[in-house]
Tab-separated table of C-alpha atoms in Angstrom:
chain	number	residue	atom	x	y	z
A	3	UNK	CA	0.003	0.006	0.007
A	4	UNK	CA	1.314	3.513	-0.897
A	5	UNK	CA	0.230	6.551	1.035
A	6	UNK	CA	0.678	10.049	-0.459
A	7	UNK	CA	1.747	12.368	2.331
A	8	UNK	CA	2.662	15.973	1.510
A	9	UNK	CA	4.056	15.035	-1.868
A	10	UNK	CA	6.329	12.300	-0.416
A	11	UNK	CA	5.617	8.636	-0.905
A	12	UNK	CA	5.809	6.502	2.228
A	13	UNK	CA	5.703	2.743	1.866
A	14	UNK	CA	3.775	0.716	4.392
A	15	UNK	CA	4.355	-2.912	5.175
A	16	UNK	CA	1.418	-5.233	4.862
A	17	UNK	CA	-0.309	-5.689	8.195
A	18	UNK	CA	1.081	-2.474	9.701
A	19	UNK	CA	-1.261	-0.900	12.246
A	20	UNK	CA	0.344	2.524	12.571
A	21	UNK	CA	0.943	5.375	10.180
A	22	UNK	CA	4.337	7.117	10.243
A	23	UNK	CA	4.647	10.882	10.515
A	24	UNK	CA	6.121	13.019	7.797
A	25	UNK	CA	9.891	12.888	7.714
A	26	UNK	CA	10.353	16.367	9.187
A	27	UNK	CA	7.067	16.947	11.019
A	28	UNK	CA	6.162	15.982	14.574
A	29	UNK	CA	3.045	17.053	16.381
A	30	UNK	CA	1.036	15.811	19.319
A	31	UNK	CA	-1.544	14.107	17.086
A	32	UNK	CA	0.963	11.287	16.679
A	33	UNK	CA	1.215	10.624	20.430
A	34	UNK	CA	-0.393	7.447	21.753
A	35	UNK	CA	-2.658	9.345	24.143
A	36	UNK	CA	-4.307	10.960	21.083
A	37	UNK	CA	-4.420	7.824	18.915
A	38	UNK	CA	-8.046	6.793	18.307
A	39	UNK	CA	-7.013	3.205	17.603
A	40	UNK	CA	-4.614	2.914	20.527
A	41	UNK	CA	-6.665	0.297	22.447
A	42	UNK	CA	-6.913	-1.976	19.432
A	43	UNK	CA	-3.198	-1.524	18.814
A	44	UNK	CA	-2.454	-2.236	22.478
A	45	UNK	CA	-4.455	-5.498	22.419
A	46	UNK	CA	-2.672	-6.732	19.312
A	47	UNK	CA	0.694	-5.768	20.754
A	48	UNK	CA	-0.115	-7.354	24.145
A	49	UNK	CA	-1.264	-10.634	22.527
A	50	UNK	CA	1.936	-10.902	20.493
A	51	UNK	CA	4.058	-9.966	23.503
A	52	UNK	CA	2.535	-12.718	25.640
A	53	UNK	CA	3.344	-15.324	22.988
A	54	UNK	CA	6.889	-14.011	22.598
A	55	UNK	CA	7.561	-13.865	26.323
A	56	UNK	CA	6.072	-17.333	26.863
A	57	UNK	CA	8.208	-18.792	24.075
A	58	UNK	CA	11.275	-16.988	25.358
A	59	UNK	CA	10.818	-18.390	28.879
A	60	UNK	CA	10.436	-21.917	27.487
A	61	UNK	CA	13.606	-21.650	25.409
A	62	UNK	CA	15.575	-20.284	28.363
A	63	UNK	CA	14.331	-23.162	30.515
A	64	UNK	CA	15.577	-25.668	27.911
A	65	UNK	CA	19.137	-24.389	28.246
A	66	UNK	CA	22.157	-22.960	26.463
A	67	UNK	CA	21.955	-24.827	23.150
A	68	UNK	CA	18.312	-24.010	22.660
A	69	UNK	CA	18.951	-20.331	23.355
A	70	UNK	CA	21.743	-20.402	20.801
A	71	UNK	CA	19.347	-22.007	18.273
A	72	UNK	CA	16.850	-19.223	18.998
A	73	UNK	CA	19.561	-16.627	18.292
A	74	UNK	CA	20.339	-18.312	14.976
A	75	UNK	CA	16.663	-18.247	13.965
A	76	UNK	CA	16.397	-14.580	14.887
A	77	UNK	CA	19.495	-13.893	12.795
A	78	UNK	CA	17.948	-15.574	9.751
A	79	UNK	CA	14.764	-13.506	10.104
A	80	UNK	CA	16.754	-10.303	10.516
A	81	UNK	CA	18.924	-11.050	7.475
A	82	UNK	CA	15.846	-11.872	5.391
A	83	UNK	CA	14.232	-8.529	6.303
A	84	UNK	CA	17.378	-6.504	5.712
A	85	UNK	CA	18.280	-8.253	2.446
A	86	UNK	CA	14.879	-7.255	1.096
A	87	UNK	CA	15.242	-3.534	1.760
A	88	UNK	CA	17.312	-2.737	-1.335
A	89	UNK	CA	15.980	-5.416	-3.626
A	90	UNK	CA	14.273	-4.418	-6.830
A	91	UNK	CA	12.034	-6.984	-8.498
A	92	UNK	CA	12.878	-5.967	-12.059
A	93	UNK	CA	16.618	-6.254	-11.531
A	94	UNK	CA	16.323	-9.510	-9.571
A	95	UNK	CA	14.472	-11.129	-12.450
A	96	UNK	CA	17.507	-10.472	-14.669
A	97	UNK	CA	19.859	-11.989	-12.047
A	98	UNK	CA	18.785	-15.581	-11.402
A	99	UNK	CA	20.508	-17.032	-8.345
A	100	UNK	CA	21.680	-13.669	-7.061
A	101	UNK	CA	19.640	-14.033	-3.864
A	102	UNK	CA	21.325	-17.359	-3.180
A	103	UNK	CA	24.634	-15.540	-3.191
A	104	UNK	CA	23.478	-13.373	-0.272
A	105	UNK	CA	22.687	-16.477	1.737
A	106	UNK	CA	25.974	-18.082	0.766
A	107	UNK	CA	27.836	-15.188	2.382
A	108	UNK	CA	25.459	-15.300	5.347
A	109	UNK	CA	26.048	-18.962	6.195
A	110	UNK	CA	29.782	-18.622	5.547
A	111	UNK	CA	29.877	-15.813	8.099
A	112	UNK	CA	27.824	-17.942	10.499
A	113	UNK	CA	30.267	-20.836	10.173
A	114	UNK	CA	33.212	-18.516	10.808
A	115	UNK	CA	31.751	-16.684	13.828
A	116	UNK	CA	30.277	-19.653	15.644
A	117	UNK	CA	33.225	-21.863	14.781
A	118	UNK	CA	35.472	-19.387	16.560
A	119	UNK	CA	33.194	-19.005	19.576
A	120	UNK	CA	32.200	-22.630	20.138
A	121	UNK	CA	35.294	-24.539	19.056
A	122	UNK	CA	36.652	-24.886	22.601
A	123	UNK	CA	33.321	-26.094	23.910
A	124	UNK	CA	33.050	-28.620	21.066
A	125	UNK	CA	36.482	-29.950	22.022
A	126	UNK	CA	35.432	-30.256	25.667
A	127	UNK	CA	32.368	-32.213	24.594
A	128	UNK	CA	34.303	-34.937	22.718
A	129	UNK	CA	37.465	-35.085	24.870
A	130	UNK	CA	36.627	-38.532	26.226
A	131	UNK	CA	36.310	-40.067	22.738
A	132	UNK	CA	39.733	-40.305	21.086
A	133	UNK	CA	38.347	-40.835	17.542
A	134	UNK	CA	35.892	-37.922	17.685
A	135	UNK	CA	38.537	-35.799	19.339
A	136	UNK	CA	40.881	-36.223	16.351
A	137	UNK	CA	38.103	-35.399	13.872
A	138	UNK	CA	37.092	-32.262	15.802
A	139	UNK	CA	40.741	-31.206	16.223
A	140	UNK	CA	41.260	-31.371	12.452
A	141	UNK	CA	38.046	-29.465	11.779
A	142	UNK	CA	39.115	-26.721	14.132
A	143	UNK	CA	42.626	-26.666	12.699
A	144	UNK	CA	41.321	-26.059	9.165
A	145	UNK	CA	38.275	-24.021	10.182
A	146	UNK	CA	39.681	-20.649	9.120
A	147	UNK	CA	40.990	-21.802	5.755
A	148	UNK	CA	37.663	-23.547	5.057
A	149	UNK	CA	35.717	-20.349	5.756
A	150	UNK	CA	38.161	-18.312	3.671
A	151	UNK	CA	37.755	-20.494	0.576
A	152	UNK	CA	33.980	-20.533	1.026
A	153	UNK	CA	34.113	-16.732	0.974
A	154	UNK	CA	36.403	-16.741	-2.067
A	155	UNK	CA	33.955	-19.072	-3.810
A	156	UNK	CA	31.211	-16.487	-3.177
A	157	UNK	CA	33.469	-13.712	-4.384
A	158	UNK	CA	34.203	-15.534	-7.640
A	159	UNK	CA	30.491	-16.370	-7.983
A	160	UNK	CA	29.700	-12.651	-7.681
A	161	UNK	CA	32.281	-11.647	-10.310
A	162	UNK	CA	31.026	-14.280	-12.754
A	163	UNK	CA	27.426	-13.169	-12.223
A	164	UNK	CA	28.090	-9.528	-13.205
A	165	UNK	CA	25.930	-8.441	-16.142
A	166	UNK	CA	25.838	-5.399	-18.330
A	167	UNK	CA	22.671	-3.506	-19.231
A	168	UNK	CA	23.229	-0.972	-16.401
A	169	UNK	CA	23.220	-3.718	-13.757
A	170	UNK	CA	26.735	-3.150	-12.383
A	171	UNK	CA	25.711	-0.437	-9.962
A	172	UNK	CA	22.814	-2.481	-8.608
A	173	UNK	CA	24.953	-5.615	-8.174
A	174	UNK	CA	27.807	-3.837	-6.440
A	175	UNK	CA	25.286	-2.032	-4.241
A	176	UNK	CA	23.816	-5.383	-3.228
A	177	UNK	CA	27.295	-6.791	-2.583
A	178	UNK	CA	28.176	-3.903	-0.240
A	179	UNK	CA	24.742	-4.016	1.430
A	180	UNK	CA	25.136	-7.748	2.086
A	181	UNK	CA	28.468	-7.227	3.828
A	182	UNK	CA	27.089	-4.422	5.949
A	183	UNK	CA	24.219	-6.677	7.057
A	184	UNK	CA	26.666	-9.438	7.991
A	185	UNK	CA	28.666	-6.999	10.122
A	186	UNK	CA	25.545	-5.695	11.898
A	187	UNK	CA	23.917	-9.100	12.449
A	188	UNK	CA	26.965	-11.177	13.408
A	189	UNK	CA	28.756	-8.571	15.509
A	190	UNK	CA	25.960	-8.351	18.017
A	191	UNK	CA	25.033	-12.039	17.849
A	192	UNK	CA	28.626	-13.122	18.562
A	193	UNK	CA	28.519	-11.117	21.772
A	194	UNK	CA	25.071	-12.520	22.571
A	195	UNK	CA	26.233	-16.149	22.204
A	196	UNK	CA	29.355	-15.413	24.260
A	197	UNK	CA	27.098	-14.061	27.033
A	198	UNK	CA	24.947	-17.185	26.896
A	199	UNK	CA	27.856	-19.566	27.494
A	200	UNK	CA	29.336	-17.339	30.227
A	201	UNK	CA	26.139	-18.102	32.096
A	202	UNK	CA	22.509	-17.711	31.034
A	203	UNK	CA	22.246	-14.987	33.677
A	204	UNK	CA	24.433	-12.676	31.573
A	205	UNK	CA	22.148	-13.157	28.582
A	206	UNK	CA	18.798	-13.255	30.352
A	207	UNK	CA	19.185	-10.200	32.600
A	208	UNK	CA	20.212	-7.721	29.847
A	209	UNK	CA	17.632	-9.084	27.415
A	210	UNK	CA	14.899	-8.894	30.081
A	211	UNK	CA	15.789	-5.316	30.960
A	212	UNK	CA	15.301	-4.274	27.344
A	213	UNK	CA	11.898	-5.978	27.294
A	214	UNK	CA	10.931	-4.319	30.583
A	215	UNK	CA	12.078	-0.936	29.343
A	216	UNK	CA	10.141	-1.316	26.092
A	217	UNK	CA	6.923	-2.382	27.863
A	218	UNK	CA	7.222	0.322	30.529
A	219	UNK	CA	7.906	3.017	27.909
A	220	UNK	CA	4.836	1.926	25.978
A	221	UNK	CA	2.586	1.910	29.090
A	222	UNK	CA	3.760	5.246	30.452
A	223	UNK	CA	3.552	6.795	27.002
A	224	UNK	CA	0.137	5.221	26.433
A	225	UNK	CA	-1.459	6.760	29.520
A	226	UNK	CA	0.673	9.817	30.332
A	227	UNK	CA	2.668	10.712	27.226
A	228	UNK	CA	2.297	14.381	26.311
A	229	UNK	CA	5.789	15.694	25.518
A	230	UNK	CA	7.494	14.439	22.323
A	231	UNK	CA	10.958	13.063	22.957
A	232	UNK	CA	12.659	12.906	19.553
A	233	UNK	CA	11.612	13.683	16.004
A	234	UNK	CA	12.850	10.349	14.676
A	235	UNK	CA	10.140	8.573	16.737
A	236	UNK	CA	7.090	10.806	16.997
A	237	UNK	CA	5.284	8.475	19.407
A	238	UNK	CA	8.148	8.427	21.928
A	239	UNK	CA	7.577	10.832	24.844
A	240	UNK	CA	9.587	12.139	27.765
A	241	UNK	CA	6.986	10.718	30.144
A	242	UNK	CA	7.466	7.252	28.655
A	243	UNK	CA	11.259	7.566	28.616
A	244	UNK	CA	11.559	8.708	32.262
A	245	UNK	CA	8.942	6.277	33.552
A	246	UNK	CA	10.613	3.388	31.740
A	247	UNK	CA	14.059	4.406	33.033
A	248	UNK	CA	12.963	4.336	36.674
A	249	UNK	CA	11.093	1.069	36.187
A	250	UNK	CA	14.064	-0.588	34.445
A	251	UNK	CA	16.631	0.391	37.062
A	252	UNK	CA	14.454	-0.848	39.919
A	253	UNK	CA	13.649	-4.026	38.010
A	254	UNK	CA	17.372	-4.658	37.367
A	255	UNK	CA	18.130	-4.671	41.102
A	256	UNK	CA	15.186	-6.955	41.958
A	257	UNK	CA	15.505	-9.289	38.971
A	258	UNK	CA	19.218	-9.847	39.554
A	259	UNK	CA	18.445	-11.070	43.076
A	260	UNK	CA	15.858	-13.515	41.762
A	261	UNK	CA	17.859	-14.888	38.830
A	262	UNK	CA	21.078	-15.072	40.844
A	263	UNK	CA	19.582	-17.751	43.101
A	264	UNK	CA	19.543	-20.414	40.378
A	265	UNK	CA	22.840	-22.154	39.670
A	266	UNK	CA	21.745	-23.380	36.240
A	267	UNK	CA	21.450	-19.721	35.249
A	268	UNK	CA	24.728	-18.493	36.771
A	269	UNK	CA	27.107	-21.369	35.928
A	270	UNK	CA	29.131	-21.017	32.689
A	271	UNK	CA	28.752	-23.792	30.127
A	272	UNK	CA	32.147	-25.218	29.112
A	273	UNK	CA	30.832	-27.801	26.614
A	274	UNK	CA	27.864	-28.364	24.295
A	275	UNK	CA	25.936	-30.795	26.444
A	276	UNK	CA	22.357	-30.131	27.522
A	277	UNK	CA	22.343	-31.194	31.163
A	278	UNK	CA	21.592	-28.870	34.068
A	279	UNK	CA	24.613	-27.216	35.656
A	280	UNK	CA	25.881	-27.077	39.229
A	281	UNK	CA	28.875	-25.058	40.288
A	282	UNK	CA	30.364	-22.948	43.032
A	283	UNK	CA	28.268	-19.762	42.822
A	284	UNK	CA	31.278	-17.563	43.585
A	285	UNK	CA	31.259	-14.331	45.572
A	286	UNK	CA	29.042	-12.460	43.084
A	287	UNK	CA	26.139	-14.813	43.743
A	288	UNK	CA	26.709	-15.382	47.468
A	289	UNK	CA	24.238	-13.573	49.701
A	290	UNK	CA	25.543	-10.886	52.031
A	291	UNK	CA	24.012	-8.410	54.445
A	292	UNK	CA	23.672	-4.754	53.509
A	293	UNK	CA	23.029	-2.182	56.249
A	294	UNK	CA	20.456	0.394	55.246
A	295	UNK	CA	21.312	4.119	55.692
A	296	UNK	CA	20.400	5.717	59.000
A	297	UNK	CA	18.311	8.535	57.478
A	298	UNK	CA	15.417	6.171	56.822
A	299	UNK	CA	12.334	6.872	59.021
A	300	UNK	CA	12.000	4.976	62.308
A	301	UNK	CA	8.821	3.197	61.174
A	302	UNK	CA	10.740	1.521	58.325
A	303	UNK	CA	10.685	-2.209	59.281
A	304	UNK	CA	14.262	-3.199	58.236
A	305	UNK	CA	17.691	-2.022	59.255
A	306	UNK	CA	19.500	-4.346	56.844
A	307	UNK	CA	18.664	-6.462	53.813
A	308	UNK	CA	20.117	-9.512	52.124
A	309	UNK	CA	21.598	-8.747	48.691
A	310	UNK	CA	23.757	-10.474	46.103
A	311	UNK	CA	26.848	-8.461	45.051
A	312	UNK	CA	25.801	-8.964	41.430
A	313	UNK	CA	22.809	-6.703	42.109
A	314	UNK	CA	25.115	-3.667	42.228
A	315	UNK	CA	26.422	-4.595	38.788
A	316	UNK	CA	22.817	-5.022	37.648
A	317	UNK	CA	22.202	-1.361	38.403
A	318	UNK	CA	24.864	-0.479	35.800
A	319	UNK	CA	23.173	-2.713	33.251
A	320	UNK	CA	19.801	-1.209	34.120
A	321	UNK	CA	21.127	2.315	33.709
A	322	UNK	CA	22.500	1.482	30.257
A	323	UNK	CA	19.321	-0.350	29.218
A	324	UNK	CA	17.137	2.602	30.177
A	325	UNK	CA	19.221	5.547	28.920
A	326	UNK	CA	21.599	4.405	26.156
A	327	UNK	CA	20.034	1.268	24.612
A	328	UNK	CA	16.888	3.126	23.466
A	329	UNK	CA	19.115	5.041	21.051
A	330	UNK	CA	19.419	1.787	19.143
A	331	UNK	CA	15.695	2.116	18.553
A	332	UNK	CA	16.058	5.748	17.544
A	333	UNK	CA	18.789	4.751	15.076
A	334	UNK	CA	16.478	2.116	13.597
A	335	UNK	CA	13.696	4.699	13.326
A	336	UNK	CA	15.947	7.062	11.406
A	337	UNK	CA	17.088	4.170	9.219
A	338	UNK	CA	13.486	3.259	8.373
A	339	UNK	CA	12.658	6.868	7.557
A	340	UNK	CA	15.623	7.001	5.232
A	341	UNK	CA	14.093	4.070	3.311
A	342	UNK	CA	10.521	5.438	3.744
A	343	UNK	CA	9.229	2.276	5.430
A	344	UNK	CA	7.099	1.836	8.532
A	345	UNK	CA	8.617	-1.449	9.764
A	346	UNK	CA	11.391	-3.784	8.713
A	347	UNK	CA	8.810	-6.553	8.333
A	348	UNK	CA	5.430	-7.790	9.511
A	349	UNK	CA	6.280	-11.138	11.059
A	350	UNK	CA	5.208	-10.023	14.587
A	351	UNK	CA	1.697	-8.501	14.727
A	352	UNK	CA	1.688	-5.122	16.478
A	353	UNK	CA	5.495	-4.987	16.592
A	354	UNK	CA	6.651	-5.112	12.990
A	355	UNK	CA	9.489	-7.394	11.982
A	356	UNK	CA	12.149	-9.246	13.942
A	357	UNK	CA	14.661	-6.440	13.331
A	358	UNK	CA	12.211	-3.968	14.900
A	359	UNK	CA	12.376	-6.004	18.128
A	360	UNK	CA	16.146	-6.473	18.091
A	361	UNK	CA	17.320	-2.883	17.584
A	362	UNK	CA	17.880	-2.134	21.289
A	363	UNK	CA	18.869	-5.736	22.063
A	364	UNK	CA	21.829	-5.439	19.696
A	365	UNK	CA	23.225	-2.440	21.546
A	366	UNK	CA	22.598	-4.059	24.939
A	367	UNK	CA	24.219	-7.391	24.071
A	368	UNK	CA	27.496	-5.738	23.133
A	369	UNK	CA	27.548	-3.640	26.309
A	370	UNK	CA	26.692	-6.642	28.520
A	371	UNK	CA	29.623	-8.600	27.087
A	372	UNK	CA	32.075	-5.714	27.425
A	373	UNK	CA	30.889	-5.001	30.986
A	374	UNK	CA	31.214	-8.668	31.938
A	375	UNK	CA	34.711	-8.979	30.502
A	376	UNK	CA	35.880	-5.661	31.989
A	377	UNK	CA	34.378	-5.757	35.495
A	378	UNK	CA	33.351	-9.351	36.230
A	379	UNK	CA	35.814	-11.790	34.693
A	380	UNK	CA	39.113	-12.129	36.520
A	381	UNK	CA	41.942	-10.783	34.355
A	382	UNK	CA	44.674	-12.946	35.840
A	383	UNK	CA	45.681	-16.311	34.367
A	384	UNK	CA	43.760	-19.207	35.898
A	385	UNK	CA	44.078	-22.972	35.865
A	386	UNK	CA	40.925	-23.154	33.775
A	387	UNK	CA	42.335	-20.796	31.139
A	388	UNK	CA	45.563	-22.773	30.862
A	389	UNK	CA	43.658	-26.052	30.685
A	390	UNK	CA	41.461	-24.679	27.878
A	391	UNK	CA	44.539	-23.689	25.904
A	392	UNK	CA	46.085	-27.142	26.377
A	393	UNK	CA	42.951	-28.935	25.229
A	394	UNK	CA	42.485	-26.530	22.323
A	395	UNK	CA	46.009	-26.371	20.900
A	396	UNK	CA	47.767	-29.641	21.781
A	397	UNK	CA	47.195	-32.994	20.125
A	398	UNK	CA	46.183	-36.067	22.108
A	399	UNK	CA	49.790	-37.366	22.079
A	400	UNK	CA	51.153	-33.948	23.137
A	401	UNK	CA	48.720	-33.814	26.013
A	402	UNK	CA	49.859	-37.264	27.173
A	403	UNK	CA	53.497	-36.132	27.024
A	404	UNK	CA	52.647	-32.989	28.982
A	405	UNK	CA	50.826	-35.080	31.556
A	406	UNK	CA	53.836	-37.384	31.969
A	407	UNK	CA	56.385	-34.566	32.147
A	408	UNK	CA	54.275	-32.489	34.560
A	409	UNK	CA	53.791	-35.530	36.784
A	410	UNK	CA	57.564	-36.117	36.822
A	411	UNK	CA	58.221	-32.460	37.722
A	412	UNK	CA	55.716	-32.562	40.589
A	413	UNK	CA	57.179	-35.867	41.839
A	414	UNK	CA	60.724	-34.461	41.779
A	415	UNK	CA	59.662	-31.413	43.756
A	416	UNK	CA	57.973	-33.575	46.366
A	417	UNK	CA	61.165	-35.629	46.810
A	418	UNK	CA	63.208	-32.402	46.989
A	419	UNK	CA	61.042	-30.964	49.749
A	420	UNK	CA	61.188	-34.187	51.729
C-alpha cells in the first residue's frame, strides 16, 4: 500500500497498524494518548508480547543450546528482512541465483563466527572419545581456511554473475549491502552467544531489561505521554522515557536477586551438552548483608537487607538499558525513515518485523559482554584458562606427554622438599 503524504511517498508494510509521521514533522496528534485506535493496537501488541515472552521463557528453561538455536533463527529472520530492503524486483528477475549468493555469504559468516566461539566447547564435549577428538581437532585446525575459501567461492560467484545492461551499480550495491548486514547481524550475535555460554544470567538479565524498558515506555507513554521526545520517533515521549528508566533500574536490582539464586542460570557452560549445571556460585552470587542508611524513618521495618553483590552490577546494566540502549531504537527509526518504510517486516503483529524487536537488544548485548569482561571476569591467568589452551591447541599425544612430564616435575619437587 502507498500513502501520499505531503508530496512524499511512504511505503507501508502489509499488516502495519500505525501510520508514520512526515519525515520532518512531529506534532502531538501522533502521540499514543491521542491515537483513536490505541486500544486496538495495544491489544494486538499485548497478545503478540505474551506469545513471545512465553516462548522466550520456554527456550531459556531448555538451556544454552536451545537459546543459541533461537539466536540463529532470529538472525535468519533479521537477514531476510534486511536483504529485502534494497531489492528491486525488475533487476532480480535479470539476475537468477543472485539471492542465493546473499545467503551463501550469510552462512559462511555464520560458520566462521560460531566456529570461533564454540570450538573450545566442542572440544570439551568430545574429549573422552579419542576418535571424535581427532576429527574435531582437524576441523578446528582447518576451520579458518575452510571459511576463507567458502568466501572466495562466493566472491568468484559474484564476479562471474556480473551483467551489463546498467546492472553493475545495482549488483555492487547489493554486494556492499550484504556485507554491511553481515557486520551488523553477526557482531551483536557473537557477543550474545558469548554471554549465553558465560552463564545464562548474563544473557537473560540484559535481554529482560530491554523488554521491561520497552513495555514500561509503551505503558507510560500510552497513559501519560504528552511531551514528544525525539523527532525520529514521534510516538516516543519524555513521560514514557523517564517512567521506563525508573522502572528498568528498579527491575534490574530486583531481577538480579531472583535470577542469581539459580545455579543453572549463573554457571558457565564449558561444553555443548544439555544437562543442568551445578557449580560454586562464587562471591558475586553469594548472599551478604547490607546495612540500610540511617536517614530512613523509624517506622521503616528493616535495618539491613540480604543482597547479592551482582545486584550492584545489575544497576549499571539497568542504567545502560534505560538511557543508552533506546538510542538503538532511535537509530532504527531514522534508518526506516531513510528508506521510507514503517517497519522492517510484519512477522510479529503489532510490533513489525524481527529487526524492529532487536534494535535495542543489539546495543545491549554488546555492552553486557564488554561489561562482563571488563568488570566481572578475573583478568589474571587461571588454571581453567591454561587447561582450555592445552585442550584446544595440543594434540592427544602432546597432552599425554605434557601429563607425563608435569607428573615427573611434581614428583621431583615432592622428593626435593622431603
